[in-house]
XYZ file of C-alpha atoms in Angstrom:
360
model
C -192.341 130.484 -58.634
C -191.025 133.713 -58.092
C -187.836 133.333 -57.314
C -186.614 134.031 -53.472
C -183.131 134.149 -54.698
C -183.478 137.246 -56.588
C -184.189 138.773 -53.535
C -181.457 137.289 -51.569
C -178.911 138.223 -54.537
C -179.498 141.611 -54.631
C -179.449 141.711 -50.838
C -175.834 140.038 -51.159
C -174.942 142.868 -54.158
C -176.059 145.927 -51.296
C -179.512 146.800 -53.216
C -182.685 147.272 -51.590
C -184.572 145.220 -54.137
C -185.553 144.605 -57.381
C -187.717 145.737 -59.910
C -189.601 144.005 -62.728
C -191.198 145.578 -65.816
C -192.732 143.496 -68.282
C -190.324 141.894 -70.457
C -188.435 138.151 -69.818
C -187.422 138.617 -66.415
C -190.999 139.533 -65.552
C -191.939 136.035 -67.231
C -188.928 134.338 -65.507
C -189.842 135.270 -62.422
C -193.591 135.098 -62.506
C -194.814 133.824 -65.504
C -196.509 136.512 -65.992
C -196.690 138.171 -69.348
C -199.373 141.098 -70.293
C -200.947 140.506 -73.598
C -199.703 144.003 -74.810
C -197.002 146.465 -74.441
C -198.683 149.511 -73.093
C -197.760 152.759 -71.432
C -199.721 151.772 -68.290
C -197.208 150.929 -65.121
C -196.718 147.331 -64.519
C -193.899 146.770 -62.395
C -192.772 143.771 -59.843
C -191.761 144.985 -56.519
C -189.069 142.204 -54.716
C -187.545 143.210 -51.221
C -186.700 141.578 -48.352
C -189.279 143.247 -45.801
C -192.311 142.431 -47.956
C -193.750 139.805 -49.850
C -193.481 140.157 -53.851
C -196.149 142.552 -54.925
C -197.018 143.203 -58.731
C -197.892 146.433 -59.468
C -201.087 146.771 -62.374
C -203.348 148.713 -64.461
C -207.207 147.624 -62.958
C -207.990 146.086 -66.583
C -205.274 143.826 -66.613
C -205.724 142.659 -63.366
C -207.559 139.430 -64.234
C -204.848 138.251 -66.724
C -202.287 138.545 -63.848
C -204.310 136.698 -61.497
C -204.203 133.566 -63.668
C -200.373 133.662 -63.953
C -198.370 131.056 -62.464
C -196.534 132.805 -60.225
C -199.944 134.974 -59.023
C -200.438 132.964 -55.900
C -197.160 133.918 -54.577
C -197.809 137.535 -55.569
C -199.704 140.497 -53.807
C -201.459 142.478 -56.714
C -201.617 146.273 -55.877
C -203.825 147.498 -59.373
C -204.426 151.165 -60.520
C -206.638 152.759 -62.234
C -206.869 155.256 -65.272
C -206.671 158.581 -63.861
C -204.672 158.242 -60.813
C -200.785 158.473 -60.245
C -199.115 154.973 -60.350
C -195.793 155.595 -58.964
C -198.115 157.420 -56.218
C -199.766 153.912 -55.833
C -195.592 152.302 -56.003
C -193.504 154.546 -53.872
C -195.176 152.841 -50.419
C -193.919 149.965 -51.726
C -190.204 151.595 -51.861
C -187.415 152.426 -49.566
C -187.624 155.895 -50.228
C -183.687 156.049 -50.242
C -183.186 152.630 -51.292
C -181.060 151.224 -54.197
C -182.653 149.105 -56.834
C -182.471 146.781 -59.684
C -184.733 147.827 -62.637
C -185.126 145.166 -65.219
C -183.073 146.451 -68.465
C -186.464 146.914 -70.418
C -188.344 149.033 -67.925
C -189.608 152.067 -69.892
C -187.928 155.418 -69.226
C -191.037 157.098 -68.816
C -191.390 154.872 -65.592
C -188.158 155.232 -64.744
C -188.060 159.194 -64.521
C -191.728 159.038 -62.818
C -190.147 156.381 -59.991
C -186.862 159.012 -59.354
C -189.376 161.916 -59.389
C -192.027 160.538 -56.969
C -188.808 159.297 -54.798
C -185.789 161.913 -55.660
C -183.589 159.987 -53.017
C -183.701 156.794 -54.556
C -181.415 155.162 -56.980
C -181.276 152.439 -59.336
C -178.828 150.582 -61.512
C -179.962 147.701 -64.379
C -180.570 144.534 -63.576
C -178.013 143.222 -65.758
C -174.854 144.773 -64.963
C -176.055 144.198 -60.786
C -177.326 140.423 -61.096
C -176.187 139.196 -64.376
C -176.568 135.136 -62.915
C -180.398 135.740 -62.316
C -181.348 133.857 -64.761
C -178.124 132.342 -66.144
C -178.564 128.702 -63.921
C -181.498 126.698 -65.109
C -183.485 124.442 -62.854
C -184.788 120.782 -63.761
C -187.849 122.074 -65.399
C -185.895 124.608 -67.451
C -183.498 122.413 -68.939
C -186.372 120.325 -69.967
C -187.504 123.089 -72.126
C -184.405 124.142 -73.371
C -183.812 120.168 -74.368
C -187.704 119.995 -76.340
C -186.411 123.433 -77.652
C -183.040 121.965 -78.940
C -184.148 118.937 -79.659
C -187.296 120.688 -82.091
C -184.422 122.832 -83.741
C -182.596 119.525 -84.878
C -185.308 118.257 -86.163
C -185.553 121.417 -88.796
C -182.017 120.604 -89.576
C -182.419 117.130 -90.450
C -185.668 118.375 -92.397
C -184.078 120.802 -93.957
C -181.319 118.728 -95.450
C -183.837 117.532 -97.865
C -184.709 120.281 -99.444
C -183.286 121.926 -102.942
C -181.638 125.086 -102.874
C -180.183 125.537 -105.516
C -182.259 128.373 -107.598
C -183.779 129.170 -104.583
C -184.138 132.412 -102.842
C -182.446 132.932 -99.408
C -185.528 133.638 -98.566
C -187.433 131.078 -99.275
C -185.141 128.911 -97.130
C -185.535 131.027 -94.501
C -189.664 130.616 -94.764
C -189.235 126.590 -94.514
C -186.684 127.103 -91.758
C -189.507 128.809 -90.325
C -192.207 126.954 -91.135
C -190.436 123.410 -89.437
C -189.984 125.263 -86.313
C -193.693 125.861 -86.063
C -194.910 122.560 -87.288
C -192.345 121.415 -84.701
C -193.266 123.234 -81.213
C -192.019 126.518 -81.720
C -194.318 129.477 -80.713
C -191.828 132.088 -81.428
C -189.888 132.335 -84.221
C -187.064 134.850 -83.633
C -185.029 134.178 -86.430
C -184.114 132.337 -89.313
C -180.509 133.518 -91.266
C -179.412 132.090 -94.803
C -176.273 133.298 -95.721
C -175.503 132.264 -99.041
C -172.059 132.474 -100.744
C -170.643 135.761 -99.939
C -173.701 136.975 -97.984
C -172.416 134.492 -95.206
C -169.220 136.187 -94.732
C -172.175 138.457 -92.572
C -172.965 136.793 -89.177
C -176.504 137.919 -89.582
C -177.227 138.368 -92.535
C -181.077 138.824 -93.061
C -182.019 136.026 -95.926
C -183.026 138.302 -99.074
C -183.796 137.935 -102.606
C -180.222 136.223 -103.530
C -180.472 132.914 -105.455
C -178.711 129.669 -104.146
C -176.831 128.900 -106.434
C -174.323 125.516 -107.373
C -170.733 125.908 -104.907
C -172.391 128.032 -102.737
C -171.333 128.159 -99.146
C -174.714 128.534 -96.728
C -174.490 129.463 -93.539
C -177.657 128.311 -91.349
C -178.693 130.280 -88.136
C -182.313 129.971 -87.152
C -184.113 129.594 -83.483
C -187.161 130.777 -80.774
C -189.033 129.646 -78.049
C -190.696 127.134 -77.416
C -192.821 126.176 -74.291
C -191.174 129.648 -74.034
C -187.936 128.960 -73.740
C -185.215 129.312 -76.484
C -183.447 127.476 -79.412
C -180.568 128.700 -81.205
C -178.401 126.184 -83.382
C -175.999 126.730 -86.692
C -174.979 124.257 -89.451
C -173.044 124.808 -92.665
C -173.907 123.379 -95.833
C -172.418 123.517 -99.295
C -174.564 123.458 -102.518
C -172.774 120.582 -104.116
C -168.979 119.345 -103.607
C -167.123 121.736 -101.938
C -163.431 122.747 -102.664
C -160.550 121.827 -100.709
C -159.997 125.292 -98.638
C -163.700 125.470 -98.491
C -163.452 122.656 -96.337
C -160.476 123.166 -94.722
C -161.837 126.276 -93.263
C -165.019 124.178 -92.241
C -162.566 121.536 -90.474
C -161.051 124.633 -88.486
C -164.222 126.133 -87.494
C -165.696 122.331 -86.291
C -162.170 121.915 -84.325
C -162.633 124.850 -82.642
C -166.029 124.056 -81.799
C -165.057 120.897 -80.258
C -162.226 122.268 -78.545
C -164.598 124.613 -76.810
C -167.049 122.337 -75.919
C -164.798 120.029 -74.479
C -163.746 122.737 -72.391
C -166.497 123.360 -70.771
C -166.608 122.294 -67.239
C -167.476 123.873 -63.977
C -165.173 126.111 -62.008
C -163.339 127.735 -65.140
C -164.588 131.192 -66.127
C -166.590 132.091 -69.120
C -163.810 133.518 -71.235
C -161.484 130.873 -71.566
C -164.596 128.750 -73.615
C -163.858 131.973 -76.178
C -159.986 131.743 -75.676
C -160.076 128.066 -76.597
C -162.145 128.463 -79.507
C -160.351 131.642 -80.904
C -157.109 129.961 -80.118
C -157.758 126.957 -82.755
C -158.781 129.733 -85.354
C -156.025 131.905 -84.965
C -153.525 128.635 -85.041
C -154.886 128.219 -88.627
C -154.238 131.701 -89.797
C -157.921 132.788 -89.812
C -157.736 134.536 -86.180
C -158.725 138.216 -87.532
C -161.686 136.954 -89.735
C -163.415 135.277 -86.356
C -165.780 138.390 -85.406
C -167.782 137.909 -82.949
C -167.819 136.264 -79.168
C -167.898 132.586 -79.062
C -171.357 132.337 -77.529
C -174.282 133.405 -75.016
C -176.339 132.369 -72.817
C -179.885 131.014 -73.659
C -183.185 131.175 -71.950
C -186.188 132.182 -71.551
C -185.066 134.379 -74.653
C -182.796 133.642 -77.345
C -179.756 135.600 -75.871
C -178.697 136.435 -72.653
C -176.528 136.568 -69.963
C -173.653 135.231 -69.676
C -171.036 135.409 -72.608
C -168.604 133.441 -73.595
C -166.187 136.519 -74.636
C -162.800 137.733 -73.340
C -163.003 139.573 -70.127
C -165.685 137.476 -68.559
C -164.527 136.124 -65.207
C -167.911 134.964 -64.370
C -167.485 130.948 -63.514
C -169.085 128.604 -64.656
C -171.577 126.869 -62.801
C -173.591 123.299 -63.135
C -177.430 124.706 -65.317
C -175.836 127.339 -67.062
C -176.996 127.175 -70.474
C -174.761 128.816 -73.653
C -174.165 128.750 -76.753
C -170.879 127.558 -78.441
C -170.669 129.024 -82.247
C -167.129 129.879 -83.626
C -167.215 131.033 -87.222
C -164.821 132.252 -89.799
C -166.266 135.239 -92.236
C -164.158 136.156 -95.622
C -165.253 139.079 -96.960
C -166.907 139.220 -100.122
C -166.549 134.968 -100.509
C -168.206 132.867 -97.976
C -168.535 132.606 -93.865
C -168.498 129.474 -92.054
C -170.252 128.978 -88.415
C -171.267 125.988 -86.053
C -173.503 126.003 -83.187
C -174.446 124.066 -80.825
C -176.129 125.130 -76.983
C -174.729 123.654 -74.311
C -175.694 123.600 -70.623
C -173.486 122.803 -67.810
C -173.032 119.405 -65.591
C -171.303 118.146 -62.966
C -167.869 117.507 -64.737
C -167.907 118.980 -67.855
C -170.649 119.911 -70.727
C -173.371 118.534 -72.327
C -174.625 119.059 -76.195
C -178.233 119.855 -76.352
C -177.772 120.030 -79.966
C -176.995 116.555 -81.837
C -177.061 116.985 -84.946
C -174.278 116.394 -87.036
C -171.521 118.798 -87.488
C -169.844 117.851 -90.857
C -169.959 119.793 -93.911
C -173.113 118.726 -95.423
C -173.794 118.416 -99.382
C -177.346 119.769 -100.421
C -178.490 120.013 -103.971
């Protein structure tokens, strides 16, 4: 399970290796997730001149031995009272340049620097942004299953009453449904009603949803270790002409961006296409975030669909396409699907209707 491509990519980037602390990169590369956050050093060392080594505290070694990727690893354990950096140092080039996973504790990076003062480090995301970007068939299958579970959640939430209920109640229902359909982790349940919908990352609160409200729903999490993330906007009762028009513009932008997806175009082109539709309609200043983000073992990861990101799309990439319009003090609209790049275009992993749904 340990990805040999990580070592090759590091070498191509002029690096001597990759150092991976507990977090999504370690899960992706080895399937190992320590039982809890700890100050004790755990570090995967990948370099071209040796087999992969996982440095672990002795008390956690039995768990590491049962990780899916363990057969491809050499475990090097250390006990409390010993210097973990002295244990790790012989595994590293004394003057090497290494990519380090973004969530590595400063405590551990500083410890390595003190032990090996001639080494240098850079973030894994900046050094190897494509490390987790292209999914294999097994990963795509898990993302499809997560997307289907999110779709089932949306279909069920349309059946519940919205008017007269607090946002937090609807959010709790979304979380319950995601779990019911197989998510082991719920990462977010945005319910932005009326003026709260103009805040893209509004946290569901105590506002009571009223008839006449536009309601932005954005929810997702992890199923079998892979992410879901979808957004739909519903209306409580019949929408006004303006509300329907704004929703139609966002739907047109989302469709245009999806149709732009194909191998070889730059990530920024997806953003440009969506933004052009909204700008031409007169709402450009109200589209206030990127068009999309990658998804995999986390719900947000590279690549990003944003101006300036020139990384070409590659078959197997998976990311959100989620344009929106946010009118301060009034309402917001967002429509989001997860899309994967195919050999000649794109394929949605979310298939629920994108039309404005009317709820009670």
